[in-house]
Each structure stands twice: as structure tokens, then as C-alpha cells.
Short mmCIF file of C-alpha atoms in Angstrom, two decimals:
data_model
loop_
_atom_site.label_atom_id
_atom_site.label_comp_id
_atom_site.label_asym_id
_atom_site.label_seq_id
_atom_site.Cartn_x
_atom_site.Cartn_y
_atom_site.Cartn_z
CA UNK B 1086 -2.01 6.46 24.41
CA UNK B 1087 -2.38 3.36 22.45
CA UNK B 1088 -0.09 4.22 19.64
CA UNK B 1089 2.74 6.74 18.71
CA UNK B 1090 1.40 9.50 16.41
CA UNK B 1091 3.52 12.32 15.10
CA UNK B 1092 2.10 15.51 13.63
CA UNK B 1093 3.55 18.53 12.03
CA UNK B 1094 2.50 21.97 12.74
CA UNK B 1095 2.31 24.75 10.40
CA UNK B 1096 5.56 26.54 11.46
CA UNK B 1097 7.60 23.35 11.01
CA UNK B 1098 7.55 22.58 14.83
CA UNK B 1099 7.30 18.75 15.29
CA UNK B 1100 5.24 17.30 18.30
CA UNK B 1101 4.00 14.03 19.42
CA UNK B 1102 2.30 12.01 22.13
CA UNK B 1103 3.75 12.10 25.57
CA UNK B 1104 5.94 9.18 24.75
CA UNK B 1105 8.25 11.32 22.69
CA UNK B 1106 10.66 13.98 24.07
CA UNK B 1107 9.95 17.52 23.63
CA UNK B 1108 11.67 19.56 20.77
CA UNK B 1109 12.79 23.05 19.91
CA UNK B 1110 11.35 24.87 16.73
CA UNK B 1111 13.44 23.77 13.73
CA UNK B 1112 12.73 26.89 11.82
CA UNK B 1113 14.81 28.84 14.36
CA UNK B 1114 17.98 26.60 14.09
CA UNK B 1115 20.68 25.71 11.83
CA UNK B 1116 21.19 21.96 11.03
CA UNK B 1117 24.32 21.89 13.29
CA UNK B 1118 22.22 23.36 15.98
CA UNK B 1119 19.22 21.08 15.42
CA UNK B 1120 21.09 17.90 15.87
CA UNK B 1121 22.40 19.07 19.29
CA UNK B 1122 20.47 16.57 21.63
CA UNK B 1123 19.09 13.20 21.43
CA UNK B 1124 15.54 14.53 21.17
CA UNK B 1125 16.48 16.20 17.92
CA UNK B 1126 17.59 12.99 16.23
CA UNK B 1127 14.51 11.20 17.35
CA UNK B 1128 12.19 14.20 16.13
CA UNK B 1129 13.90 13.86 12.71
CA UNK B 1130 12.97 10.37 12.36
CA UNK B 1131 9.65 10.48 14.15
CA UNK B 1132 8.37 13.19 11.38
CA UNK B 1133 8.89 10.44 8.68
CA UNK B 1134 6.14 8.27 10.34
CA UNK B 1135 3.78 11.07 9.59
CA UNK B 1136 4.98 12.36 6.11
CA UNK B 1137 7.04 9.40 5.01
CA UNK B 1138 4.20 7.21 3.29
CA UNK B 1139 0.66 8.57 4.11
CA UNK B 1140 0.79 11.29 0.94
CA UNK B 1141 -0.18 8.60 -1.62
CA UNK B 1142 -2.41 6.47 0.73
CA UNK B 1143 -4.61 9.36 2.07
CA UNK B 1144 -8.08 9.23 0.70
CA UNK B 1145 -10.39 11.91 -0.31
CA UNK B 1146 -14.13 11.41 -0.80
CA UNK B 1147 -14.26 12.30 -4.39
CA UNK B 1148 -10.85 11.92 -5.43
CA UNK B 1149 -9.94 8.63 -3.61
CA UNK B 1150 -6.15 8.27 -3.02
CA UNK B 1151 -3.18 8.26 -5.46
CA UNK B 1152 -2.59 4.64 -4.53
CA UNK B 1153 -5.83 3.92 -6.49
CA UNK B 1154 -4.71 5.45 -9.98
CA UNK B 1155 -3.41 1.92 -11.10
CA UNK B 1156 -6.61 0.40 -10.30
CA UNK B 1157 -8.54 2.95 -12.51
CA UNK B 1158 -6.12 2.27 -15.33
CA UNK B 1159 -7.05 -1.52 -15.32
CA UNK B 1160 -10.73 -0.69 -15.76
CA UNK B 1161 -11.38 -2.97 -12.91
CA UNK B 1162 -12.35 -0.28 -10.43
CA UNK B 1163 -14.63 2.80 -10.92
CA UNK B 1164 -15.34 6.00 -9.06
CA UNK B 1165 -18.76 7.56 -9.12
CA UNK B 1166 -17.45 11.06 -9.01
CA UNK B 1167 -15.34 10.69 -12.10
CA UNK B 1168 -17.32 13.18 -13.93
CA UNK B 1169 -15.39 15.75 -11.90
CA UNK B 1170 -12.34 13.85 -10.99
CA UNK B 1171 -10.22 14.18 -14.15
CA UNK B 1172 -7.64 12.01 -13.07
CA UNK B 1173 -10.09 9.05 -13.04
CA UNK B 1174 -11.41 9.84 -16.49
CA UNK B 1175 -7.95 10.20 -17.90
CA UNK B 1176 -6.58 6.91 -16.18
CA UNK B 1177 -9.61 4.87 -17.31
CA UNK B 1178 -9.38 6.26 -20.90
CA UNK B 1179 -5.54 5.83 -20.91
CA UNK B 1180 -5.22 9.29 -22.09
CA UNK B 1181 -3.13 10.56 -18.98
CA UNK B 1182 -0.04 12.52 -19.71
CA UNK B 1183 2.30 14.91 -18.14
CA UNK B 1184 0.29 17.99 -19.14
CA UNK B 1185 -3.32 16.98 -18.34
CA UNK B 1186 -2.51 15.51 -14.97
CA UNK B 1187 0.58 17.75 -14.06
CA UNK B 1188 -0.63 18.75 -10.62
CA UNK B 1189 -1.81 15.40 -9.98
CA UNK B 1190 1.58 13.80 -10.46
CA UNK B 1191 3.18 16.78 -8.53
CA UNK B 1192 1.18 15.45 -5.70
CA UNK B 1193 2.73 12.08 -5.83
CA UNK B 1194 6.30 13.28 -6.77
CA UNK B 1195 6.89 16.17 -4.65
CA UNK B 1196 5.76 14.51 -1.19
CA UNK B 1197 8.06 11.58 -2.05
CA UNK B 1198 11.25 13.68 -2.49
CA UNK B 1199 10.27 15.69 0.52
CA UNK B 1200 10.41 12.62 2.54
CA UNK B 1201 13.46 11.37 0.94
CA UNK B 1202 15.13 14.74 1.75
CA UNK B 1203 13.96 14.57 5.44
CA UNK B 1204 15.54 11.04 5.45
CA UNK B 1205 18.72 12.24 4.09
CA UNK B 1206 18.95 14.72 6.75
CA UNK B 1207 18.31 12.35 9.34
CA UNK B 1208 20.83 9.70 7.99
CA UNK B 1209 23.53 12.29 7.43
CA UNK B 1210 23.33 13.72 11.08
CA UNK B 1211 22.12 11.05 13.38
CA UNK B 1212 25.44 9.44 14.11
CA UNK B 1213 27.15 12.84 15.18
CA UNK B 1214 24.12 13.78 17.48
CA UNK B 1215 25.68 14.12 21.07
CA UNK B 1216 24.33 11.91 23.77
CA UNK B 1217 22.92 8.96 21.61
CA UNK B 1218 24.05 5.51 22.26
CA UNK B 1219 25.23 3.20 19.60
CA UNK B 1220 22.01 1.22 19.56
CA UNK B 1221 19.95 4.37 19.35
CA UNK B 1222 22.08 5.50 16.38
CA UNK B 1223 21.62 2.04 14.47
CA UNK B 1224 17.81 1.94 15.19
CA UNK B 1225 17.25 5.60 14.04
CA UNK B 1226 19.18 5.20 11.06
CA UNK B 1227 17.52 2.04 10.24
CA UNK B 1228 14.03 3.71 10.34
CA UNK B 1229 15.12 6.62 8.39
CA UNK B 1230 16.61 4.32 5.71
CA UNK B 1231 13.25 2.28 5.73
CA UNK B 1232 11.45 5.55 4.74
CA UNK B 1233 13.93 6.52 2.20
CA UNK B 1234 13.54 3.11 0.47
CA UNK B 1235 9.85 3.17 0.73
CA UNK B 1236 9.50 6.48 -1.30
CA UNK B 1237 12.05 5.57 -3.88
CA UNK B 1238 10.39 2.20 -4.30
CA UNK B 1239 7.19 4.08 -4.98
CA UNK B 1240 8.80 6.26 -7.32
CA UNK B 1241 10.91 3.67 -9.41
CA UNK B 1242 7.84 1.57 -9.71
CA UNK B 1243 5.59 4.07 -11.18
CA UNK B 1244 8.09 6.52 -12.84
CA UNK B 1245 10.98 4.28 -13.79
CA UNK B 1246 14.43 6.06 -13.75
CA UNK B 1247 14.29 8.78 -11.29
CA UNK B 1248 16.90 11.14 -9.69
CA UNK B 1249 18.76 9.33 -6.96
CA UNK B 1250 19.59 11.93 -4.26
CA UNK B 1251 21.21 10.52 -1.14
CA UNK B 1252 22.76 13.78 0.64
CA UNK B 1253 20.88 16.57 2.27
CA UNK B 1254 20.82 20.00 0.38
CA UNK B 1255 23.17 22.41 1.77
CA UNK B 1256 23.23 24.88 -1.15
CA UNK B 1257 21.53 25.42 -4.61
CA UNK B 1258 24.62 23.82 -6.09
CA UNK B 1259 23.64 20.62 -8.06
CA UNK B 1260 19.90 21.43 -7.66
CA UNK B 1261 19.10 20.16 -11.10
CA UNK B 1262 19.90 16.49 -11.28
CA UNK B 1263 19.38 13.97 -14.03
CA UNK B 1264 17.42 10.74 -13.79
CA UNK B 1265 19.44 7.45 -12.62
CA UNK B 1266 18.81 4.14 -14.12
CA UNK B 1267 16.03 2.20 -12.18
CA UNK B 1268 18.41 -0.57 -11.58
CA UNK B 1269 20.74 1.89 -9.66
CA UNK B 1270 17.89 3.14 -7.75
CA UNK B 1271 16.81 -0.50 -6.82
CA UNK B 1272 20.36 -1.03 -5.79
CA UNK B 1273 20.30 1.71 -3.31
CA UNK B 1274 16.74 0.76 -1.91
CA UNK B 1275 18.25 -2.85 -1.29
CA UNK B 1276 21.20 -1.48 0.53
CA UNK B 1277 19.05 0.73 2.72
CA UNK B 1278 16.87 -2.22 3.48
CA UNK B 1279 19.65 -4.53 4.19
CA UNK B 1280 21.11 -2.00 6.71
CA UNK B 1281 17.66 -1.96 8.44
CA UNK B 1282 17.37 -5.63 8.53
CA UNK B 1283 20.98 -6.45 9.47
CA UNK B 1284 22.36 -3.44 11.17
CA UNK B 1285 19.52 -1.62 12.87
CA UNK B 1286 19.42 -3.88 15.98
CA UNK B 1287 15.56 -4.52 15.13
CA UNK B 1288 13.40 -7.36 16.17
CA UNK B 1289 11.02 -9.35 14.06
CA UNK B 1290 7.79 -8.03 15.52
CA UNK B 1291 4.42 -6.95 14.12
CA UNK B 1292 4.31 -3.25 13.94
CA UNK B 1293 1.57 -3.04 16.69
CA UNK B 1294 3.65 -4.95 19.15
CA UNK B 1295 6.70 -3.15 18.49
CA UNK B 1296 5.39 0.19 19.68
CA UNK B 1297 4.03 1.37 16.17
CA UNK B 1298 7.56 1.75 14.96
CA UNK B 1299 9.36 0.04 12.10
CA UNK B 1300 10.59 -3.41 13.11
CA UNK B 1301 12.92 -5.91 11.48
CA UNK B 1302 9.89 -7.66 10.05
CA UNK B 1303 8.90 -4.39 8.43
CA UNK B 1304 11.98 -3.69 6.76
CA UNK B 1305 12.55 -7.42 5.74
CA UNK B 1306 9.08 -7.47 4.20
CA UNK B 1307 9.65 -4.54 2.01
CA UNK B 1308 12.97 -5.81 1.16
CA UNK B 1309 11.20 -9.07 0.09
CA UNK B 1310 8.87 -6.96 -1.99
CA UNK B 1311 11.69 -5.03 -3.57
CA UNK B 1312 13.44 -8.26 -4.60
CA UNK B 1313 10.16 -9.61 -6.22
CA UNK B 1314 9.62 -6.51 -8.14
CA UNK B 1315 13.25 -6.14 -9.39
CA UNK B 1316 13.01 -9.69 -10.49
CA UNK B 1317 10.17 -8.67 -12.92
CA UNK B 1318 9.85 -5.87 -15.46
CA UNK B 1319 11.56 -3.73 -16.33
CA UNK B 1320 14.71 -4.52 -14.54
CA UNK B 1321 14.55 -8.30 -14.77
CA UNK B 1322 17.44 -8.90 -12.34
CA UNK B 1323 16.73 -12.40 -11.11
CA UNK B 1324 16.45 -11.87 -7.29
CA UNK B 1325 13.81 -14.47 -6.38
CA UNK B 1326 16.14 -16.44 -4.02
CA UNK B 1327 17.00 -13.18 -2.15
CA UNK B 1328 13.07 -12.48 -2.08
CA UNK B 1329 12.46 -16.03 -0.65
CA UNK B 1330 15.07 -15.65 1.98
CA UNK B 1331 13.87 -12.25 3.30
CA UNK B 1332 10.30 -13.50 3.56
CA UNK B 1333 11.68 -16.49 5.33
CA UNK B 1334 13.23 -14.40 8.00
CA UNK B 1335 9.75 -12.99 8.75
CA UNK B 1336 8.23 -16.28 8.72
CA UNK B 1337 10.54 -18.32 10.64
CA UNK B 1338 10.62 -15.75 13.40
CA UNK B 1339 7.39 -17.11 14.68
CA UNK B 1340 6.23 -13.75 15.93
CA UNK B 1341 3.79 -13.07 13.10
CA UNK B 1342 0.80 -15.08 11.87
CA UNK B 1343 -2.56 -14.83 10.00
CA UNK B 1344 -5.57 -13.83 11.99
CA UNK B 1345 -8.13 -16.77 12.39
CA UNK B 1346 -11.72 -16.78 12.11
CA UNK B 1347 -14.15 -16.56 15.13
CA UNK B 1348 -17.30 -18.38 15.42
CA UNK B 1349 -19.37 -16.13 13.01
CA UNK B 1350 -18.78 -14.61 9.58
CA UNK B 1351 -19.15 -11.27 11.54
CA UNK B 1352 -16.24 -12.35 13.38
CA UNK B 1353 -14.16 -13.45 10.50
CA UNK B 1354 -10.28 -12.61 9.98
CA UNK B 1355 -11.51 -10.20 7.44
CA UNK B 1356 -13.82 -8.51 9.79
CA UNK B 1357 -11.08 -8.39 12.40
CA UNK B 1358 -8.90 -6.63 9.79
CA UNK B 1359 -11.76 -4.15 9.25
CA UNK B 1360 -12.13 -3.36 12.96
CA UNK B 1361 -8.84 -3.97 14.74
CA UNK B 1362 -5.49 -2.03 14.74
CA UNK B 1363 -3.70 -4.48 17.01
CA UNK B 1364 -3.00 -7.67 15.37
CA UNK B 1365 0.08 -10.07 14.58
CA UNK B 1366 -0.81 -10.03 10.99
CA UNK B 1367 0.16 -6.31 10.65
CA UNK B 1368 3.47 -5.65 9.51
CA UNK B 1369 3.57 -1.96 8.45
CA UNK B 1370 0.71 0.33 9.13
CA UNK B 1371 0.11 4.06 8.86
CA UNK B 1372 -1.26 5.16 12.04
CA UNK B 1373 -4.25 7.48 12.65
CA UNK B 1374 -5.97 8.78 15.70
CA UNK B 1375 -9.09 10.95 15.80
CA UNK B 1376 -7.41 13.27 18.44
CA UNK B 1377 -4.38 14.09 16.57
CA UNK B 1378 -4.51 12.93 12.78
CA UNK B 1379 -7.41 10.95 11.37
CA UNK B 1380 -7.95 8.88 8.31
CA UNK B 1381 -10.98 10.99 7.71
CA UNK B 1382 -12.73 10.19 4.54
CA UNK B 1383 -12.06 6.33 4.12
CA UNK B 1384 -15.41 5.25 5.90
CA UNK B 1385 -17.42 7.67 3.59
CA UNK B 1386 -16.16 5.95 0.48
CA UNK B 1387 -17.87 2.40 1.40
CA UNK B 1388 -21.24 3.65 0.25
CA UNK B 1389 -22.69 5.25 -2.99
CA UNK B 1390 -23.14 8.81 -3.47
CA UNK B 1391 -27.00 8.28 -3.28
CA UNK B 1392 -26.55 7.10 0.32
CA UNK B 1393 -26.01 10.66 1.51
CA UNK B 1394 -29.60 11.31 1.25
CA UNK B 1395 -30.49 8.45 3.55
CA UNK B 1396 -29.86 10.81 6.51
CA UNK B 1397 -28.30 8.31 8.60
CA UNK B 1398 -24.49 9.09 8.33
CA UNK B 1399 -22.32 11.47 10.15
CA UNK B 1400 -20.62 12.29 6.93
CA UNK B 1401 -22.05 15.00 4.83
CA UNK B 1402 -20.69 13.01 1.54
CA UNK B 1403 -20.58 9.50 0.57
CA UNK B 1404 -19.02 8.09 -2.55
CA UNK B 1405 -18.15 4.78 -3.84
CA UNK B 1406 -14.70 6.02 -4.94
CA UNK B 1407 -13.22 2.51 -5.65
CA UNK B 1408 -15.93 0.59 -6.81
CA UNK B 1409 -15.12 -2.90 -8.09
CA UNK B 1410 -16.35 -3.72 -11.45
CA UNK B 1411 -18.18 -6.84 -12.05
CA UNK B 1412 -15.11 -8.13 -14.08
CA UNK B 1413 -13.14 -7.84 -10.90
CA UNK B 1414 -15.69 -9.50 -8.54
CA UNK B 1415 -15.89 -12.41 -11.05
CA UNK B 1416 -12.27 -13.34 -10.10
CA UNK B 1417 -13.55 -14.76 -6.90
CA UNK B 1418 -15.23 -18.26 -6.43
CA UNK B 1419 -18.73 -17.39 -5.15
CA UNK B 1420 -19.31 -20.84 -3.65
CA UNK B 1421 -15.81 -21.44 -1.79
CA UNK B 1422 -14.25 -18.01 -1.04
CA UNK B 1423 -15.39 -16.29 2.11
CA UNK B 1424 -13.80 -12.99 0.92
CA UNK B 1425 -16.39 -12.38 -1.73
CA UNK B 1426 -19.45 -13.14 0.57
CA UNK B 1427 -21.40 -10.11 1.79
CA UNK B 1428 -19.83 -7.90 4.53
CA UNK B 1429 -16.26 -9.48 4.33
CA UNK B 1430 -14.09 -7.43 1.81
CA UNK B 1431 -17.35 -6.04 0.04
CA UNK B 1432 -20.98 -5.16 0.77
CA UNK B 1433 -23.96 -4.43 -1.41
CA UNK B 1434 -26.73 -3.62 1.20
CA UNK B 1435 -27.55 -1.89 4.52
CA UNK B 1436 -30.57 -2.63 6.90
CA UNK B 1437 -31.24 -0.01 9.61
CA UNK B 1438 -33.98 1.29 11.61
CA UNK B 1439 -35.29 4.81 11.23
CA UNK B 1440 -38.22 6.42 12.91
CA UNK B 1441 -39.29 2.89 14.12
CA UNK B 1442 -39.30 1.36 10.79
CA UNK B 1443 -36.74 -1.09 9.53
CA UNK B 1444 -35.49 -0.22 6.21
CA UNK B 1445 -33.06 -2.23 3.69
CA UNK B 1446 -31.01 -0.27 1.05
CA UNK B 1447 -29.51 -2.19 -1.75
CA UNK B 1448 -26.59 -0.62 -3.94
CA UNK B 1449 -23.73 -1.55 -6.41
CA UNK B 1450 -20.94 -3.37 -4.52
CA UNK B 1451 -18.57 -1.17 -2.59
CA UNK B 1452 -15.56 -1.76 -0.41
CA UNK B 1453 -16.55 -2.95 3.05
CA UNK B 1454 -12.84 -3.46 4.47
CA UNK B 1455 -12.87 0.25 5.20
CA UNK B 1456 -16.45 0.35 6.88
CA UNK B 1457 -16.23 1.88 10.41
CA UNK B 1458 -19.60 1.88 12.22
CA UNK B 1459 -18.58 4.22 14.73
CA UNK B 1460 -17.27 6.84 12.57
CA UNK B 1461 -20.23 6.58 9.98
CA UNK B 1462 -23.03 6.28 12.31
CA UNK B 1463 -21.82 8.02 15.63
CA UNK B 1464 -18.93 10.56 15.34
CA UNK B 1465 -17.94 11.23 11.80
CA UNK B 1466 -14.24 10.66 13.13
CA UNK B 1467 -12.10 7.86 11.79
CA UNK B 1468 -8.83 6.72 13.45
CA UNK B 1469 -8.47 3.32 11.84
CA UNK B 1470 -5.12 2.65 10.77
CA UNK B 1471 -4.04 1.92 7.10
CA UNK B 1472 -2.48 -1.39 6.67
CA UNK B 1473 0.13 -1.37 4.04
CA UNK B 1474 1.78 -4.83 4.73
CA UNK B 1475 0.26 -7.81 6.12
CA UNK B 1476 1.53 -11.23 6.93
CA UNK B 1477 -0.67 -12.74 4.18
CA UNK B 1478 1.50 -10.85 1.62
CA UNK B 1479 4.59 -12.17 3.04
CA UNK B 1480 3.40 -15.81 2.63
CA UNK B 1481 2.49 -15.00 -0.98
CA UNK B 1482 6.04 -13.35 -1.79
CA UNK B 1483 7.61 -16.49 -0.20
CA UNK B 1484 5.44 -18.89 -2.20
CA UNK B 1485 6.16 -17.15 -5.67
CA UNK B 1486 9.91 -16.61 -4.84
CA UNK B 1487 10.50 -20.21 -3.56
CA UNK B 1488 8.69 -21.58 -6.76
CA UNK B 1489 10.92 -19.38 -9.00
CA UNK B 1490 14.13 -20.11 -7.33
CA UNK B 1491 13.73 -23.61 -5.90
CA UNK B 1492 10.70 -25.19 -7.80
CA UNK B 1493 7.22 -26.08 -6.28
CA UNK B 1494 8.47 -27.39 -3.06
CA UNK B 1495 6.17 -28.54 -0.13
CA UNK B 1496 7.19 -25.17 1.53
CA UNK B 1497 5.76 -23.06 -1.26
CA UNK B 1498 2.72 -25.10 -1.39
CA UNK B 1499 2.38 -24.61 2.35
CA UNK B 1500 2.57 -20.89 2.30
CA UNK B 1501 0.09 -20.52 -0.55
CA UNK B 1502 -2.41 -22.89 1.05
CA UNK B 1503 -2.03 -21.01 4.42
CA UNK B 1504 -3.61 -18.09 2.54
CA UNK B 1505 -6.21 -19.80 0.47
CA UNK B 1506 -7.13 -22.25 3.18
CA UNK B 1507 -8.33 -19.13 5.27
CA UNK B 1508 -10.43 -17.86 2.47
CA UNK B 1509 -11.78 -21.24 1.54
CA UNK B 1510 -12.98 -21.56 5.06
CA UNK B 1511 -15.31 -24.68 4.36
CA UNK B 1512 -12.94 -26.65 2.20
CA UNK B 1513 -10.73 -29.04 3.86
CA UNK B 1514 -7.06 -28.03 4.07
CA UNK B 1515 -5.86 -31.15 2.30
CA UNK B 1516 -8.23 -30.38 -0.61
CA UNK B 1517 -6.53 -26.91 -0.98
CA UNK B 1518 -3.11 -28.42 -0.80
CA UNK B 1519 -4.04 -31.20 -3.37
CA UNK B 1520 -5.16 -28.71 -6.00
CA UNK B 1521 -1.66 -26.96 -5.74
CA UNK B 1522 0.39 -30.13 -5.72
CA UNK B 1523 1.91 -31.53 -8.99
CA UNK B 1524 1.53 -27.97 -10.71
CA UNK B 1525 4.45 -26.71 -13.07
CA UNK B 1526 6.38 -23.71 -11.72
CA UNK B 1527 4.42 -21.43 -14.12
CA UNK B 1528 0.94 -22.90 -13.25
CA UNK B 1529 1.80 -22.67 -9.55
CA UNK B 1530 3.12 -19.06 -9.81
CA UNK B 1531 -0.12 -18.03 -11.53
CA UNK B 1532 -2.01 -19.46 -8.66
CA UNK B 1533 -0.03 -17.20 -6.43
CA UNK B 1534 -0.94 -14.31 -8.68
CA UNK B 1535 -4.61 -15.17 -8.37
CA UNK B 1536 -4.38 -15.24 -4.63
CA UNK B 1537 -2.48 -11.78 -4.70
CA UNK B 1538 -5.27 -10.37 -6.72
CA UNK B 1539 -8.11 -11.58 -4.36
CA UNK B 1540 -6.20 -11.30 -0.82
CA UNK B 1541 -4.94 -7.87 -1.56
CA UNK B 1542 -7.71 -6.49 -3.64
CA UNK B 1543 -8.24 -3.48 -1.63
CA UNK B 1544 -4.66 -2.81 -0.90
CA UNK B 1545 -3.50 -1.42 -4.13
CA UNK B 1546 -1.41 -4.43 -5.52
CA UNK B 1547 -3.18 -5.05 -8.62
CA UNK B 1548 -1.22 -2.25 -10.87
CA UNK B 1549 2.28 -3.18 -9.37
CA UNK B 1550 1.82 -6.64 -9.96
CA UNK B 1551 0.68 -5.80 -13.82
CA UNK B 1552 3.65 -3.75 -14.08
CA UNK B 1553 6.24 -6.43 -12.95
CA UNK B 1554 4.57 -9.35 -14.67
CA UNK B 1555 3.23 -7.65 -17.64
CA UNK B 1556 0.27 -10.10 -17.44
CA UNK B 1557 -3.36 -8.88 -17.14
CA UNK B 1558 -5.91 -11.04 -15.20
CA UNK B 1559 -9.20 -11.74 -16.98
CA UNK B 1560 -11.91 -13.46 -15.12
CA UNK B 1561 -14.35 -16.25 -16.70
CA UNK B 1562 -17.89 -14.76 -16.60
CA UNK B 1563 -19.41 -18.28 -16.93
CA UNK B 1564 -17.19 -19.67 -14.04
CA UNK B 1565 -16.44 -17.16 -11.24
CA UNK B 1566 -13.07 -17.80 -9.75
CA UNK B 1567 -11.39 -18.69 -13.03
CA UNK B 1568 -8.83 -16.41 -14.05
CA UNK B 1569 -6.67 -16.36 -17.29
CA UNK B 1570 -3.49 -14.18 -17.51
CA UNK B 1571 -3.00 -12.49 -20.78
CA UNK B 1572 -0.26 -9.93 -22.14
CA UNK B 1573 -0.97 -6.58 -20.48
CA UNK B 1574 0.47 -4.69 -23.51
CA UNK B 1575 -2.33 -4.95 -26.16
CA UNK B 1576 -5.06 -5.90 -23.58
CA UNK B 1577 -8.30 -3.95 -24.12
CA UNK B 1578 -9.86 -2.81 -20.94
CA UNK B 1579 -13.57 -3.05 -19.96
CA UNK B 1580 -13.74 0.60 -21.10
CA UNK B 1581 -12.72 -0.46 -24.66
CA UNK B 1582 -9.12 1.21 -24.20
CA UNK B 1583 -6.07 -0.80 -25.24
CA UNK B 1584 -2.94 -0.78 -22.85
CA UNK B 1585 0.19 0.13 -24.45
CA UNK B 1586 3.72 -0.26 -22.92
CA UNK B 1587 4.17 3.48 -22.30
CA UNK B 1588 1.07 3.07 -19.84
CA UNK B 1589 3.06 0.83 -17.52
CA UNK B 1590 4.98 3.82 -16.28
CA UNK B 1591 3.42 7.24 -15.34
CA UNK B 1592 4.41 10.42 -17.18
CA UNK B 1593 6.53 12.87 -15.29
CA UNK B 1594 4.63 16.14 -14.64
CA UNK B 1595 5.20 19.03 -17.08
CA UNK B 1596 5.72 21.25 -14.13
CA UNK B 1597 8.73 19.03 -12.89
CA UNK B 1598 10.29 18.98 -16.37
CA UNK B 1599 10.07 22.83 -16.33
CA UNK B 1600 11.46 23.05 -12.98
CA UNK B 1601 14.28 20.74 -13.67
CA UNK B 1602 15.67 21.00 -17.33
CA UNK B 1603 17.86 18.01 -16.73
CA UNK B 1604 14.87 15.75 -16.58
CA UNK B 1605 13.34 13.79 -19.58
CA UNK B 1606 9.99 12.49 -20.01
CA UNK B 1607 9.01 8.85 -20.14
CA UNK B 1608 8.77 7.21 -23.67
CA UNK B 1609 5.45 7.65 -25.32
CA UNK B 1610 4.35 10.72 -23.45
#
């Protein structure tokens, strides 16, 4: 098969493609018995590829994904079905709390700790599994540590202080744990990722070229992102130099690169990202396969609900669940930026033939990056992978981190220009670089923030960036592409709601507070 896919059967038996060794039912073994053969250790790690991250990226046709919640809170994204999806209403109205969205936040918190628990079990037992070579032990532990770090990173960014659990549960003793400071959680995340980068025996490779397994580039990219975030709010521990060095490791490996444009706009780099699962730009992807586990509903949210009645789709329902608001679209330069042109990142029309007649439908702008022709018009099955980290983001992390730690150097300018030059496809490279040369550190960093906003507009980075910078992007209606950054706290969204400091963290679920009496609620909730 073209990829490695792992699925979990209902009785807790883990299976996989033929590339993986067979395993025995875990439900019939003790922990000591389970880690008896190399295949057991591999299976303990393999399950993390299926459950270690997709829980907050998986998309429903009505609800969207949990990764979209921050976008809804900004007011820059909408959901046509928010009338029935109360999490969208509460996030846009900034009325969310641990009571009215208890179940919703359970759906984020619980899977993260389940993944962490599985990672803890693997980390604690891999080294003692008979028959494993040392290089296998290091690699498997590095992969398990990556997923533990990935889930803690999601938790600490969104909930702040969280319980830091590093050992597998063997009894009910110590079940009720208190929250640990965010700084301590970040320290552990960094330690796990440093192990993965330096001790895992991994290579700097794009994930598709690494057998769809975690590579050194994957771990180093997450580490660079962690360093960037810990340098901002709320921890404000200056790790920009470390972020720069982690990103440089990926860049200087020479094994990754930006996708280049083809001869037509339909063959642009952005359409390659939309169609292809096998590119040097992809650093971490969540795999899907129509025969095992598919990313089912994502194509269905690239059209409005009204499109269901057109009778041309293999999906019974469509819904523009992550609709970009006009205030978001105005952040792109209409004249220079290819990304905002029709059928690049977004689209607003479809022409098709039905009963011998050519029909053109126009609709409110919707995401196009998730558009899958085969799934929409032929099969109703979507096996397109979800890209979480791309090389473009590494370049932007490096540009910001170098500027913060070393100044606006030619290297920092080059990395930002690499991303912008691809987008400004008809603007000479020297013009792109000239516009970035001579800027102060603050002005240059804001140019990086603008590029992150545009390049990663459908990769759920806008809210984490607001959380760490506490700055909110505001576009110029008169001059699209011009963006001003204002204080996030006190900013009034397009829905007339005022962001308060408490909104920069999500509340803990009432259910979780009741289950664990040692937990406390975030301030303001």
C-alpha cells in the first residue's frame, strides 16, 4: 500500500497494513505479557498514529473540527449550520464556558489524555521488550515521545496549566491529580522533543518519504513551534534562538522544500497541496485511506448547504462549515497574491454540465484547499491526508525567531521572501526582498505574522498566533492586503463581541472538574 495506516478495532485489537507485524489481542493480556515481543512494542506506537492527533482535526459536516473553534472565536470564520451547532454560537458570541460546552471540551481533553496514556505506556515498556535492537528502541521511544509532546502542546496552549502525567496508570492510587504550571508542561514537551530530535536515530525527511512515520524533521518542526510559543504569552520565556536553531536543522538538511508552481494556475503549488499526498513540503500529516480510515466529510464542507440540492455530489449533505468572512479575505492582496485567486485556497463558483446543459453556480466564498473532485463527484470517499505541518511554516518560524534573536538578517529576509515570493507569483523576487529590507525588528515580525495568517489560513494557526502574541489582525477594507495588528484583549470582533483575557484560554469542562476534585477552573469562567 502507498501508506502506513493503523486502525483500532472495537475490542482493542490493533491491526494495520501488511507492512506491520501481526499482534495479539491486548484485552487478553497483562502489560507484562503484552510487551513480550517486538511486534507488541511496534503496535503500542503504531496506535498513536491513528489516535495520537486526529481527534481534534477530524471534521464533521455540521460541526467542523475542534481545531476550528479558535477561528470561530475570532469572528473571521463562520459556519452555516451554527443554528444547530451551539459550540459555534457560543464561540462567536464569546459566551462559551465549562457548563454550556462541557461535552464539547470533554471531546478535546479526554482524547488527548488517552493518547498521552498510551504514549506513557509505550515509553515505560519499549526498552524492556525482548528482541528489540537498540536503534529500534530509540526510534520507537522517539515516536511515542513525539505524540506525548504533541498532545500536551495542544492542551497547554488551549487550557493553560494542565496535569502533567508521565507514568502509566497501574492502580487507582494518585488518580486525582492537580494542574501543573504551563511552564513545567512546556519543559516536559521540550525534553520529549529534544530526545526525539537528538536520540531517536531519525533522519531529516519529509514524512511521505519516511514511510509516513515521524522523522527528525517532524520532531524538530514541532520543537521549533513549541519554542516560538513558549517565547510568547503566557509563559514569555525567551526561546527565540532555540526556535531558530531547531528550524535551521530542518532547513539546512536540504531534504525538504517548497512545492513550485506548474505552468497553469490549475497546476499551482496550492493545487498540488490540495491534490497530492506525496510532497517534500509535508513534514507532519495525518494519514487517511478510503479502504481503512477516511477523512470523510472534509470535501463536503467546501460547498454551501444549498449545493446539496444541485444533485451532483456523492455526499448527501454539504455545508460551508469554515466559511471565511469578508474581513478575513481582505487580508490578501487581490492583485499580487495567487492564494486569494479563484480555485487556489478558496472558491466561489462551480461550472458543470447536467443533462447536456452547462450550469454555473455562484456562492459565498468557501475553502477550496479541501476540494476533492473524485470524492465529491464519483465516490463519496475521501482518502486525502490532513497536512498539519508544512515546510512553509518552518521558514516562517525561522524568519520570526531569527529576527527576534539576531535581528533582521539576510537569512531571515530570505526565509520570509521564499514564502511570499511563491504567493506573489508575478512579482519579481528582488521586489519582494526589497520590501522586507531595512525594516525594524517589530515591523519585520509583523510581516511574518501577516504571512502566517495568509499561508496557514486553512491550517488552524490563527488562534494560536493570537494567543501567543495577544495581537489581533485587522484588515483594511479600502486596501486589501494591508493589515494592522491591535491588542487582542479589548478588540471587538465582527459579531460585536469584545475579547477578554479569559477568552485566550478555554474553560475546563464541568464534567472534568466533577470527575477530578483537585482541578480548578481557569480564571474568568
